[in-house]
Amino acid sequence: MSDVVRYVECYTSRIKDNNLRRAVCRPQELPDLNEEPNFQAYNANRIPDLNEDPCVESFYSYENKQEFGWESQPSYKHEANEVYSETQNSGHDYYDGGHHGKVVWNTDQEFLSHDELVAWVKSRAVDNGYIVVTARSKKKGDVVKKVWLVCDRGGEHKAVAMRRRSGSKKIGCYDVLLGSIAAFYVFMVPFTKVEESFNVQAMHDILYHGHHIENYDHLEFPGVVPRTFIGALLVSALASPMVLVINFLHLPKIYSLLAVRLTLGLFILATLRFLRVQQIKDKFGLQVEAFFVILVAIQFHMLYYCSRPLPNILALGLVNLSYGYWLKGSFYATLRCLIFATIVFRCDMLLLLCPLGLELLLTKSISLWEAIKCCVGAVLFSIGLTILVDSIMWQKLLWPEFNVFWFNSVLNRSSEWGTQPFYWYFTSALPRSLLAAYPLFLFGVILDRRLLFYVIPVLSFVILYSKLPHKELRFIISSVPIFNMSAAIAASRIYNNRKKSFWNLLYTAFISLLVISLGGTAITFLASYENYPSGYALKSLHRVGHTKNTTSELWVHIDTFSAMNGISRFCEIDNQWRYA
């Protein structure tokens, strides 16, 4: 590409009939590739540095409440013509990714802020193999009237352009940040508790016993209710290369536990990335994505739980995918993901599926007949898969989640493990899991009315779950991503308006909340570190046993309390030690 490949002029105009602001992008004259680039055309002071991140400016300012406030949000509607002409007609040797010289920029999508419009343009450019950055913008008062967008690549034009999927190196940094925190939790607290016992033992048996199902732990200790093997099979298959290396090096099995937990955490973070990068960034802009990452990073429970083999976490992966499709507008894919999560992993996801599906029907986002066909197909596939796999693994005809539903909901036996009042999720679980995002997500709904479409079904899910007497934070962890998205939008608005007097107070309170949240996360981690006494006890016993010069077998009895608080098959050492 040339130093200045092409640029788009965006401006806003007032439509008197409906008091909307319309954003229009028009193609400008394409520069002659034989001429020296004229960077004064877009008021650039220097050639862009190819090693620096694209510049994203905060353009839009909500100066007065009446015109730009939440009572009367401005609506930007992108009605672009073709930005780039056919290469044959333009006389320039351009190649636009997979579109072969022709990119169509028409859309009926409405944008409530200038940031969202620019984010859409940049995302559309990325889809076609090039990166667009902001050269300069022109304001009238506090309102952006025009913005000049240019390609961030200089140098010689190449006949075949490489398609670039990301407009910012920050995206990779976000993944590294979240992954590093999750990995830190795995290495610091490798042990598991009773809630994770089925999937942990199942992964161990799949990796170390293979097709010898008669040796599997669940046939001797089936637990209160049966669980599906599908999640354990998936994670074990993904982790098996690492486990082969661990076995080849004759390392203790505890390293295999680290491998499966890291694999699960990577899978959950990949689904969260799909929601964050593909949808939140495209729909609300890079700045909202940045605050979303900050909020997740300072929260303890999401990154701590994402590597723990709980049925709730396995379902969370599918819920994250469903949220991503929901924001994308692929509503039938949303329903399929939630149906599979409900039937296979957690039957209580029905409490999220029903409000969301009802909202889609009431807003006419989906048709009733198409929804019925979609749901019936997904239900039949999910039931058939889980019965096929789990009947083989349990050696009897079985649909595990139906048994769980009957035990917890119909018989209400889950209350034998303790009960909490109706309001417990709102006064204890959500404040602890969201921290600074808890007040911010409510503020976000007030600032941006579009969020009601996403928050209401998720909030209904928490309210419906509150009817069940037995409550745990992990039951509603699937609601955290949407609440974080709403909080990130509020944080972005506060940050953009921080120089105004009232908003500056909110900004100070926001920074204080982040610091308090970080402190709360540190305290919670220290408490969780001490929450696996049996695992540490067995580790110390192994260390003491190795100091004795003996060839005889050493027997260890693992009682119920020990098995519930840190010990699993992965903690065992085959050499000399025997466990009963």
XYZ file of N, CA and C in Angstrom, residues 14 56 65 202 235 262 354 441 536:
27
model
N -27.720 17.364 11.069
C -28.956 17.335 11.831
C -30.144 17.096 10.901
N -6.511 5.942 19.007
C -7.961 6.006 19.102
C -8.323 7.174 19.997
N -27.101 17.680 29.039
C -27.971 16.532 29.256
C -29.156 16.511 28.305
N -12.719 -37.668 36.936
C -13.008 -38.144 35.576
C -11.855 -37.818 34.634
N -11.870 -31.528 27.841
C -10.679 -30.934 28.469
C -9.521 -31.915 28.456
N -5.086 -25.541 33.494
C -4.670 -24.490 32.560
C -5.419 -24.607 31.244
N -34.965 -19.066 29.378
C -36.380 -18.672 29.268
C -36.566 -17.153 29.196
N -22.526 -1.148 37.057
C -23.413 -1.758 36.071
C -24.821 -1.167 36.154
N -2.439 -29.578 51.199
C -1.140 -29.203 51.765
C -0.638 -30.270 52.736
